[in-house]
Short mmCIF file of C-alpha atoms in Angstrom, two decimals:
data_model
loop_
_atom_site.label_atom_id
_atom_site.label_comp_id
_atom_site.label_asym_id
_atom_site.label_seq_id
_atom_site.Cartn_x
_atom_site.Cartn_y
_atom_site.Cartn_z
CA MET A 1 25.05 24.80 -42.77
CA ILE A 2 26.09 24.67 -46.40
CA SER A 3 24.36 26.81 -48.90
CA VAL A 4 24.59 25.64 -52.54
CA GLN A 5 23.55 27.94 -55.43
CA ASN A 6 22.91 26.06 -58.68
CA HIS A 7 24.99 23.15 -57.21
CA LEU A 8 28.29 24.41 -58.53
CA GLN A 9 29.85 26.00 -55.45
CA LEU A 10 29.65 25.26 -51.62
CA LEU A 11 29.39 28.44 -49.48
CA SER A 12 30.00 28.92 -45.86
CA GLY A 13 33.29 27.80 -44.04
CA ASN A 14 32.39 25.46 -41.31
CA LYS A 15 33.53 21.95 -40.73
CA ILE A 16 30.82 20.30 -42.88
CA SER A 17 32.45 22.05 -45.87
CA PHE A 18 35.71 20.59 -44.70
CA VAL A 19 34.13 17.15 -44.51
CA VAL A 20 32.69 17.23 -48.14
CA PHE A 21 35.81 18.85 -49.41
CA LEU A 22 37.80 15.91 -48.04
CA LEU A 23 35.54 13.46 -49.72
CA ILE A 24 36.19 15.23 -53.07
CA LEU A 25 39.89 15.23 -52.51
CA VAL A 26 40.37 11.61 -51.32
CA SER A 27 43.16 10.02 -53.37
CA CYS A 28 42.43 7.26 -55.82
CA GLY A 29 44.99 5.30 -53.91
CA THR A 30 42.90 5.06 -50.81
CA ASN A 31 42.06 1.46 -49.74
CA LYS A 32 38.46 0.59 -51.01
CA ALA A 33 36.12 -1.53 -48.94
CA VAL A 34 35.39 -4.58 -51.11
CA THR A 35 33.44 -7.53 -49.73
CA LYS A 36 30.46 -9.50 -51.23
CA SER A 37 29.05 -9.00 -54.65
CA GLY A 38 26.14 -6.52 -54.60
CA THR A 39 25.68 -3.53 -52.20
CA LYS A 40 24.07 -3.07 -48.90
CA ASP A 41 20.93 -1.18 -48.16
CA THR A 42 19.51 0.55 -45.01
CA PRO A 43 17.73 -1.81 -42.68
CA ILE A 44 13.93 -1.09 -41.94
CA VAL A 45 14.83 -0.35 -38.49
CA TYR A 46 18.19 1.20 -37.91
CA ASP A 47 19.75 0.42 -34.67
CA SER A 48 21.68 3.49 -33.64
CA SER A 49 23.43 1.68 -30.91
CA LYS A 50 25.04 -0.42 -33.54
CA PRO A 51 26.21 1.67 -36.44
CA LYS A 52 26.25 -0.11 -39.85
CA SER A 53 28.49 0.77 -42.50
CA THR A 54 27.43 0.71 -46.11
CA THR A 55 29.98 -1.02 -48.20
CA THR A 56 30.36 -1.75 -51.79
CA LYS A 57 30.36 -5.45 -52.81
CA THR A 58 32.09 -5.58 -56.07
CA PRO A 59 35.27 -3.67 -57.12
CA ASP A 60 34.90 -1.38 -60.13
CA GLN A 61 37.53 -0.51 -62.76
CA VAL A 62 39.88 2.30 -61.71
CA VAL A 63 39.94 4.98 -64.47
CA SER A 64 41.97 8.09 -64.94
CA PRO A 65 41.40 10.49 -62.10
CA GLY A 66 40.09 14.05 -62.88
CA ALA A 67 38.26 16.68 -60.85
CA THR A 68 35.27 18.57 -62.38
CA THR A 69 33.84 20.44 -59.45
CA LYS A 70 35.33 23.51 -57.78
CA VAL A 71 34.72 23.81 -54.20
CA LYS A 72 35.17 27.08 -52.24
CA VAL A 73 35.94 26.32 -48.63
CA LYS A 74 37.21 28.35 -45.58
CA VAL A 75 38.73 26.36 -42.88
CA ASP A 76 40.73 28.31 -40.16
CA THR A 77 44.17 27.25 -40.29
CA ILE A 78 44.09 24.22 -42.78
CA GLU A 79 45.35 25.08 -46.20
CA LEU A 80 43.45 23.33 -48.94
CA LYS A 81 44.19 22.84 -52.65
CA TYR A 82 41.51 23.21 -55.21
CA PRO A 83 41.04 20.92 -58.14
CA LYS A 84 42.82 22.21 -61.16
CA THR A 85 40.00 22.05 -63.67
CA PRO A 86 38.10 25.23 -63.62
CA THR A 87 34.34 25.48 -63.57
CA PRO A 88 31.99 27.83 -65.39
CA PRO A 89 31.23 31.03 -63.53
CA ILE A 90 28.03 30.94 -61.32
CA VAL A 91 25.15 32.80 -62.66
CA VAL A 92 23.05 34.13 -59.83
CA LYS A 93 19.47 34.45 -60.84
CA ALA A 94 16.93 37.17 -59.79
CA GLN A 95 14.55 36.51 -57.13
CA PRO A 96 12.24 33.80 -58.30
CA GLN A 97 8.87 34.76 -59.69
CA GLN A 98 5.93 32.54 -59.04
CA SER A 99 3.41 31.84 -61.76
CA ASN A 100 0.27 29.73 -62.10
CA LYS A 101 0.49 27.84 -65.24
CA GLY A 102 -2.34 25.27 -65.89
CA GLY A 103 -3.14 25.57 -62.17
CA LEU A 104 0.31 24.71 -61.05
CA SER A 105 2.39 26.92 -58.62
CA LEU A 106 5.68 27.12 -60.64
CA LYS A 107 8.81 29.22 -59.72
CA ASP A 108 11.97 30.10 -61.51
CA SER A 109 14.00 28.40 -58.66
CA TYR A 110 13.14 26.43 -55.64
CA ASN A 111 14.60 26.56 -52.11
CA ILE A 112 15.41 23.24 -50.60
CA LYS A 113 16.62 22.40 -47.11
CA LEU A 114 18.57 19.04 -46.70
CA LEU A 115 18.64 17.91 -43.14
CA ILE A 116 21.30 15.15 -42.80
CA PRO A 117 23.56 13.89 -40.05
CA LEU A 118 26.99 14.70 -41.38
CA ASN A 119 28.21 14.75 -37.82
CA SER A 120 30.81 17.27 -38.75
CA ASP A 121 32.07 17.85 -35.23
CA SER A 122 33.42 14.33 -34.92
CA TYR A 123 34.70 13.26 -38.17
CA SER A 124 38.38 12.83 -38.72
CA PRO A 125 39.79 12.95 -42.34
CA SER A 126 40.21 9.09 -42.36
CA GLU A 127 36.66 8.68 -41.52
CA VAL A 128 35.23 10.83 -44.21
CA ALA A 129 35.09 8.22 -47.03
CA GLN A 130 33.32 5.72 -44.73
CA SER A 131 30.33 7.93 -43.98
CA ARG A 132 27.06 6.81 -45.51
CA PHE A 133 25.74 10.23 -45.16
CA VAL A 134 28.68 11.96 -47.00
CA HIS A 135 28.11 9.48 -49.86
CA PHE A 136 24.49 10.28 -49.92
CA TYR A 137 25.23 14.13 -49.94
CA ALA A 138 27.87 13.49 -52.77
CA GLY A 139 25.20 11.68 -54.73
CA VAL A 140 22.82 14.53 -54.23
CA MET A 141 25.47 16.91 -55.44
CA ARG A 142 26.03 14.77 -58.70
CA ALA A 143 22.27 14.80 -59.34
CA LEU A 144 22.25 18.64 -58.95
CA GLU A 145 24.99 18.95 -61.60
CA LYS A 146 22.70 17.05 -64.09
CA LEU A 147 19.70 18.83 -63.18
CA ASP A 148 21.65 22.09 -63.83
CA ASP A 149 22.50 20.80 -67.17
CA GLU A 150 18.71 20.27 -67.77
CA GLY A 151 18.01 23.81 -66.86
CA ILE A 152 16.50 22.89 -63.45
CA LYS A 153 17.57 25.53 -60.66
CA PHE A 154 17.64 24.98 -57.00
CA ASN A 155 19.04 26.68 -54.11
CA ILE A 156 19.93 24.15 -51.24
CA GLU A 157 20.81 24.60 -47.77
CA VAL A 158 22.46 21.58 -46.16
CA ILE A 159 21.96 21.52 -42.38
CA ASP A 160 23.91 19.14 -40.28
CA THR A 161 21.45 17.81 -37.77
CA GLU A 162 24.27 16.56 -35.38
CA GLU A 163 26.33 19.52 -35.43
CA GLY A 164 26.83 21.06 -31.94
CA THR A 165 24.42 20.50 -29.20
CA LYS A 166 21.41 22.47 -30.30
CA PRO A 167 18.45 20.08 -30.95
CA LEU A 168 16.64 20.13 -34.25
CA LYS A 169 13.42 21.37 -32.87
CA GLU A 170 15.25 24.58 -31.81
CA LYS A 171 16.35 25.22 -35.52
CA THR A 172 12.91 24.90 -37.13
CA SER A 173 12.32 28.67 -37.48
CA GLU A 174 15.49 28.92 -39.57
CA ILE A 175 14.65 25.73 -41.45
CA ILE A 176 10.94 26.36 -42.19
CA ASN A 177 10.69 30.01 -43.29
CA GLU A 178 8.70 31.80 -45.90
CA GLY A 179 11.18 31.06 -48.58
CA THR A 180 11.30 27.27 -47.96
CA ASP A 181 9.83 25.09 -50.90
CA LEU A 182 10.74 21.64 -49.79
CA VAL A 183 12.60 19.90 -46.98
CA ILE A 184 14.40 16.60 -47.26
CA GLY A 185 15.22 14.64 -44.26
CA PRO A 186 16.01 14.44 -41.29
CA PHE A 187 17.27 10.85 -40.37
CA GLU A 188 16.06 10.31 -36.76
CA ARG A 189 12.56 9.05 -36.40
CA ASP A 190 11.66 11.53 -33.68
CA ASP A 191 13.00 14.41 -35.62
CA VAL A 192 11.09 13.21 -38.72
CA LYS A 193 7.77 13.12 -36.78
CA MET A 194 8.44 16.75 -35.49
CA MET A 195 9.40 17.99 -38.78
CA ALA A 196 6.42 16.43 -40.54
CA GLU A 197 4.02 18.33 -38.35
CA LYS A 198 5.92 21.60 -38.65
CA CYS A 199 5.90 21.20 -42.43
CA LYS A 200 2.15 20.28 -42.43
CA GLU A 201 1.42 23.62 -40.41
CA LYS A 202 3.27 25.50 -43.03
CA GLY A 203 2.15 23.68 -46.11
CA ILE A 204 5.82 22.55 -47.13
CA PRO A 205 6.37 19.22 -48.52
CA LEU A 206 8.78 16.88 -46.42
CA VAL A 207 10.58 14.04 -48.26
CA SER A 208 11.81 11.36 -45.81
CA PRO A 209 14.43 9.21 -47.55
CA TRP A 210 15.41 6.94 -44.72
CA GLN A 211 12.50 6.35 -42.24
CA THR A 212 9.74 3.87 -42.84
CA SER A 213 6.72 3.80 -40.66
CA THR A 214 2.91 3.91 -40.58
CA LYS A 215 2.89 6.07 -37.50
CA ILE A 216 4.77 9.19 -38.46
CA THR A 217 1.97 11.46 -39.21
CA ASN A 218 -1.82 11.68 -39.66
CA GLU A 219 -3.85 13.44 -42.44
CA ASN A 220 -0.71 15.00 -43.77
CA PRO A 221 -0.72 15.49 -47.63
CA TYR A 222 2.80 17.15 -47.41
CA TYR A 223 4.59 14.06 -46.11
CA ILE A 224 6.34 11.85 -48.70
CA GLN A 225 7.84 8.53 -47.43
CA MET A 226 10.30 7.12 -49.87
CA LYS A 227 10.86 3.66 -48.20
CA PRO A 228 7.89 1.24 -47.93
CA ASN A 229 6.84 0.39 -44.39
CA LEU A 230 7.28 -3.00 -42.67
CA LYS A 231 3.76 -4.17 -43.66
CA GLU A 232 4.39 -3.56 -47.37
CA HIS A 233 7.49 -5.71 -47.03
CA PHE A 234 5.42 -8.55 -45.37
CA LEU A 235 2.83 -7.99 -48.03
CA LYS A 236 5.27 -8.42 -50.94
CA LEU A 237 6.69 -11.74 -49.32
CA ALA A 238 3.14 -13.00 -48.89
CA HIS A 239 2.14 -12.37 -52.43
CA SER A 240 5.45 -13.82 -53.80
CA THR A 241 5.26 -16.98 -51.73
CA ALA A 242 1.46 -17.43 -52.14
CA SER A 243 1.64 -17.14 -55.91
CA GLU A 244 4.47 -19.80 -56.17
CA PHE A 245 3.71 -22.34 -53.53
CA LYS A 246 0.73 -24.37 -52.27
CA LYS A 247 -0.89 -24.42 -48.76
CA GLY A 248 1.41 -26.19 -46.26
CA GLU A 249 4.52 -25.78 -48.23
CA VAL A 250 5.64 -22.42 -46.65
CA PHE A 251 6.67 -22.19 -43.04
CA ILE A 252 7.15 -19.12 -40.93
CA VAL A 253 10.14 -19.50 -38.46
CA GLY A 254 10.31 -17.55 -35.28
CA LYS A 255 10.08 -17.31 -31.47
CA ASN A 256 6.80 -18.25 -29.84
CA ASN A 257 5.98 -14.77 -28.74
CA LYS A 258 3.44 -11.95 -29.25
CA GLU A 259 5.55 -10.24 -31.98
CA THR A 260 6.05 -13.31 -34.08
CA ASN A 261 2.44 -14.46 -33.75
CA SER A 262 1.12 -10.94 -34.87
CA TRP A 263 3.49 -11.20 -37.86
CA ILE A 264 2.06 -14.70 -38.71
CA SER A 265 -1.45 -13.37 -38.54
CA TYR A 266 -0.53 -10.56 -41.01
CA PHE A 267 0.99 -13.04 -43.46
CA GLN A 268 -1.91 -15.21 -43.17
CA ASP A 269 -4.43 -12.40 -43.93
CA ALA A 270 -2.27 -11.12 -46.80
CA ALA A 271 -2.13 -14.55 -48.33
CA ALA A 272 -5.88 -15.04 -48.04
CA THR A 273 -6.48 -11.74 -49.66
CA SER A 274 -4.20 -12.43 -52.51
CA LEU A 275 -5.45 -15.95 -53.14
CA ASN A 276 -9.14 -14.61 -52.62
CA VAL A 277 -10.01 -17.49 -50.37
CA SER A 278 -11.61 -17.51 -46.92
CA SER A 279 -8.88 -19.75 -45.39
CA LYS A 280 -6.22 -18.09 -43.25
CA ASP A 281 -3.91 -21.09 -42.66
CA PHE A 282 -1.76 -20.94 -45.86
CA TYR A 283 1.43 -20.66 -43.68
CA THR A 284 2.41 -23.07 -41.00
CA PRO A 285 4.24 -21.73 -37.98
CA TYR A 286 7.33 -23.24 -36.70
CA TYR A 287 8.79 -22.16 -33.35
CA VAL A 288 12.41 -22.33 -32.15
CA THR A 289 14.24 -21.23 -29.16
CA ASP A 290 17.62 -19.59 -28.60
CA ASP A 291 18.61 -22.71 -26.57
CA SER A 292 17.59 -25.15 -29.29
CA LEU A 293 19.54 -23.16 -31.90
CA SER A 294 22.74 -23.16 -29.84
CA THR A 295 22.88 -26.50 -27.92
CA GLY A 296 22.20 -29.10 -30.56
CA PRO A 297 21.73 -30.18 -34.12
CA THR A 298 18.01 -30.76 -34.02
CA ALA A 299 16.49 -27.42 -33.93
CA PHE A 300 14.87 -27.98 -37.31
CA ASN A 301 14.71 -31.68 -37.26
CA ARG A 302 10.95 -31.87 -37.11
CA LEU A 303 10.46 -29.18 -39.86
CA LEU A 304 13.03 -30.76 -42.34
CA LYS A 305 11.33 -34.13 -42.04
CA ASN A 306 8.05 -32.58 -43.18
CA PRO A 307 7.52 -33.73 -46.98
CA LYS A 308 5.58 -30.73 -47.92
CA LEU A 309 8.40 -28.25 -46.81
CA LYS A 310 9.49 -26.16 -49.87
CA ALA A 311 10.05 -22.65 -48.42
CA ILE A 312 10.81 -20.78 -45.11
CA ILE A 313 10.06 -17.12 -44.10
CA LEU A 314 12.31 -15.37 -41.46
CA PRO A 315 10.26 -12.28 -40.86
CA ASN A 316 12.77 -10.63 -38.56
CA TYR A 317 13.61 -7.14 -39.67
CA SER A 318 15.46 -5.42 -36.90
CA TYR A 319 19.13 -5.60 -36.16
CA THR A 320 18.26 -6.48 -32.51
CA ASP A 321 17.26 -9.85 -34.13
CA GLU A 322 20.42 -10.31 -36.32
CA GLY A 323 21.95 -12.90 -33.95
CA PHE A 324 18.66 -14.87 -33.97
CA ALA A 325 18.24 -14.83 -37.68
CA TYR A 326 21.98 -15.83 -38.28
CA SER A 327 21.54 -18.79 -35.88
CA CYS A 328 18.59 -19.93 -37.76
CA LEU A 329 20.32 -19.86 -41.14
CA ARG A 330 23.52 -21.55 -39.54
CA ARG A 331 21.33 -24.43 -38.03
CA LEU A 332 19.41 -24.80 -41.30
CA MET A 333 22.68 -25.07 -43.09
CA ALA A 334 23.97 -27.75 -40.86
CA GLU A 335 20.80 -29.70 -40.69
CA LYS A 336 19.22 -29.83 -44.08
CA GLY A 337 21.65 -32.33 -45.69
CA GLY A 338 20.69 -32.65 -49.24
CA LYS A 339 17.05 -31.35 -48.93
CA GLN A 340 16.30 -28.33 -51.23
CA ILE A 341 14.57 -25.45 -49.49
CA ILE A 342 14.20 -21.69 -50.18
CA VAL A 343 14.57 -19.17 -47.43
CA TYR A 344 12.82 -15.82 -47.61
CA GLY A 345 13.71 -12.86 -45.50
CA MET A 346 13.89 -9.16 -44.95
CA PRO A 347 16.62 -6.44 -46.03
CA MET A 348 18.36 -7.20 -42.69
CA LEU A 349 19.48 -10.65 -44.17
CA PHE A 350 21.10 -8.74 -46.98
CA GLU A 351 22.55 -6.15 -44.80
CA SER A 352 24.09 -8.56 -42.30
CA GLU A 353 27.84 -8.85 -42.38
CA LYS A 354 27.57 -12.29 -40.71
CA ILE A 355 25.95 -13.91 -43.57
CA GLU A 356 28.31 -15.13 -46.41
CA PHE A 357 27.86 -16.38 -49.94
CA GLU A 358 27.58 -20.11 -48.84
CA TYR A 359 24.30 -19.23 -47.10
CA TYR A 360 22.83 -17.36 -49.84
CA HIS A 361 23.64 -20.16 -52.40
CA ALA A 362 22.85 -23.23 -50.19
CA LEU A 363 19.58 -21.85 -48.85
CA GLN A 364 18.67 -20.28 -52.06
CA MET A 365 17.82 -17.08 -50.28
CA ARG A 366 15.38 -14.48 -51.55
CA MET A 367 15.08 -11.12 -49.95
CA VAL A 368 12.56 -8.27 -50.19
CA MET A 369 14.28 -4.93 -50.91
CA SER A 370 13.23 -1.39 -51.77
CA ASP A 371 16.49 -0.24 -53.22
CA PHE A 372 18.64 -2.71 -55.15
CA VAL A 373 21.76 -1.92 -57.30
CA ASP A 374 21.95 -4.15 -60.35
CA GLU A 375 25.65 -4.29 -61.02
CA ASN A 376 25.06 -5.40 -64.75
CA GLN A 377 23.46 -1.91 -65.49
CA SER A 378 25.52 0.18 -67.81
CA ASP A 379 24.44 3.35 -66.09
CA ILE A 380 25.49 2.00 -62.81
CA ARG A 381 28.91 1.17 -64.06
CA ALA A 382 29.13 4.73 -65.69
CA PHE A 383 28.08 6.40 -62.39
CA ARG A 384 30.75 4.45 -60.50
CA ARG A 385 33.50 5.53 -62.88
CA GLU A 386 32.59 9.06 -62.81
CA PHE A 387 32.20 8.98 -59.10
CA LEU A 388 35.57 7.33 -58.66
CA ASP A 389 37.05 9.95 -61.01
CA LEU A 390 35.69 12.82 -59.01
CA TYR A 391 35.95 11.66 -55.44
CA GLY A 392 38.54 8.93 -55.43
CA GLU A 393 36.16 6.48 -53.80
CA ILE A 394 33.81 3.76 -55.26
CA PRO A 395 30.25 5.03 -54.51
CA THR A 396 28.27 3.09 -51.89
CA GLN A 397 24.56 2.38 -52.36
CA ASP A 398 23.81 5.61 -50.29
CA ALA A 399 25.46 7.66 -53.00
CA ILE A 400 23.33 6.13 -55.74
CA LYS A 401 20.32 6.64 -53.40
CA GLY A 402 21.03 10.21 -53.06
CA TYR A 403 21.56 10.65 -56.75
CA ASP A 404 18.31 8.93 -57.70
CA LEU A 405 16.24 10.69 -55.14
CA MET A 406 17.42 14.26 -56.03
CA LEU A 407 16.76 13.54 -59.78
CA TYR A 408 13.23 12.19 -58.97
CA ILE A 409 12.25 14.94 -56.69
CA GLY A 410 14.05 17.67 -58.64
CA ARG A 411 12.43 16.87 -61.92
CA ASN A 412 8.96 16.59 -60.37
CA ILE A 413 9.01 19.80 -58.31
CA TRP A 414 10.20 21.63 -61.48
CA LYS A 415 7.41 20.06 -63.53
CA TYR A 416 4.58 20.39 -61.08
CA GLY A 417 5.62 23.22 -58.73
CA VAL A 418 5.43 23.70 -54.92
CA ASN A 419 2.66 21.12 -54.59
CA PHE A 420 4.28 18.50 -56.74
CA GLN A 421 3.62 15.61 -54.26
CA ASN A 422 -0.10 15.56 -55.36
CA TYR A 423 1.00 14.53 -58.97
CA LEU A 424 3.56 11.82 -57.94
CA GLU A 425 0.92 9.08 -58.22
CA TYR A 426 0.85 9.70 -62.03
CA GLU A 427 4.65 9.57 -62.34
CA PRO A 428 6.00 5.98 -61.54
CA THR A 429 9.65 6.14 -62.57
CA THR A 430 12.60 3.87 -62.43
CA TYR A 431 16.02 5.14 -61.89
CA MET A 432 19.55 3.47 -61.41
CA GLN A 433 18.72 1.99 -58.08
CA SER A 434 15.28 2.95 -57.08
CA THR A 435 11.76 2.59 -58.56
CA TYR A 436 9.41 5.10 -57.31
CA ASN A 437 5.63 4.29 -57.30
CA ILE A 438 4.13 6.73 -54.80
CA LYS A 439 0.68 6.04 -53.53
CA LYS A 440 -1.60 7.38 -50.96
CA ALA A 441 -1.23 5.53 -47.57
CA LYS A 442 -2.93 5.49 -44.31
CA SER A 443 -1.45 5.43 -40.75
CA ASP A 444 -2.04 2.61 -38.32
CA ASP A 445 -3.76 5.02 -36.07
CA SER A 446 -5.53 6.94 -38.86
CA PRO A 447 -8.48 9.10 -37.58
CA THR A 448 -10.08 8.51 -40.95
CA ALA A 449 -9.66 4.76 -41.22
CA SER A 450 -13.22 4.20 -42.38
CA ASP A 451 -13.09 6.67 -45.04
CA PRO A 452 -11.85 4.99 -48.15
CA GLU A 453 -11.15 8.40 -49.93
CA ALA A 454 -9.01 9.78 -47.14
CA PHE A 455 -5.34 9.18 -46.64
CA ASP A 456 -2.61 10.23 -44.19
CA PHE A 457 0.54 10.55 -46.13
CA TYR A 458 2.22 9.57 -49.55
CA GLU A 459 4.48 6.49 -49.63
CA ASN A 460 6.62 4.71 -52.18
CA LYS A 461 5.15 1.22 -52.47
CA HIS A 462 7.68 -0.45 -54.84
CA LEU A 463 9.56 -3.34 -53.65
CA ASP A 464 11.62 -6.13 -55.36
CA ILE A 465 12.40 -9.81 -54.52
CA ILE A 466 16.00 -10.44 -55.19
CA GLU A 467 17.85 -13.77 -55.24
CA PHE A 468 21.47 -14.94 -55.43
CA LYS A 469 22.35 -16.78 -58.68
CA GLY A 470 25.76 -17.60 -59.99
CA THR A 471 27.94 -14.90 -58.30
CA LYS A 472 25.61 -12.15 -58.00
CA PHE A 473 22.19 -10.99 -56.76
CA HIS A 474 19.46 -10.44 -59.35
CA ARG A 475 15.93 -9.29 -59.33
CA ARG A 476 13.39 -11.96 -59.78
CA ASN A 477 11.08 -11.61 -62.86
#
């Protein structure tokens, strides 16, 4: 566990501090992972059996190194050197006093628990800079520094959910106590479900940065899900294609199974709703098999001969379907000849390391994304330079995600107090990478499904359609 008071100092001397300290001291001469233009996002369903590294797609300019954060670390027999630049002395505030201003429960300072799988027991120094969660944590720390400049004060305990062998459920009493005002995390789905119920019992807001589902919790006004669920992604694709194309021009490609057919039904319903018509056959299904994709050049022969064809949707979202989705794109590339088609898909197509620029360009690919880094933004470029100065690494998308999230949550809890989540609907905000448009949402198994006024949790509903033009990805207007 790391305790951070006013973000300026890391307290405690366990291995997590060592991991974070190593990130800060990584040399600017470290090899940077540079691949495709853009950045990679978290897939909707993260396959834990296949870890995915988040890499930066475009190199940034290297600027003069300089450290501005002083870190206090105690590590058994390892001698560590501190950055030379001194930091201001830490001012320890008195015990926060709670007040009720305008009906809001406000405090002088708030106690936040960040549950994150830093996996401090298994990292080696060479692996630190590749950790998506260390980058996320570093982004949070940068946001805390900015919040401190704004006069917003927090006390944060960072709990490594993978440290040791003790399961998270056995740590809940130390996580959720009388002084806890907010919990951020954890990562694993089962842990999120468990913590959501515990926080509901205690009346403590729980912010989930990574998991996305409609089955986490019911009738829980304390749960805030920051990533839109799968159906929201489908809905965005349906609205986008239904507004641009005509009936019969868009085909949904997949295997002829129960899962694909349920997706197709949802798309048909969503398109009918957006078009305000009774017809539910806007999309045309097209089924392929693994054998047809691997044995011959005619998997899409019948589809490509259809004169109405203008766009294709690949609805696969899980990394378990990565091979299938890639095979579809490969065959479309080989068979389409000079025919112009647009392929729509889920974030997994953007995440996949298999898909190269030639696919994005030739298939005019468009993907639905909840977090997208526009490299042309001046504040993104400035953040990267400052991050590189301080940590010696180009920040991944996870670092920007942590930065955006902490600024958004921090400013709102400071403004609205311990029940800040009830006011987020009125604060749609865009930061560097993320746009937050929090709305009330219902679970798939909601016990109050028939009550239009009831809800089960809060969820960020914002999604973008991005496309590859020139040499970069862009948001579509």
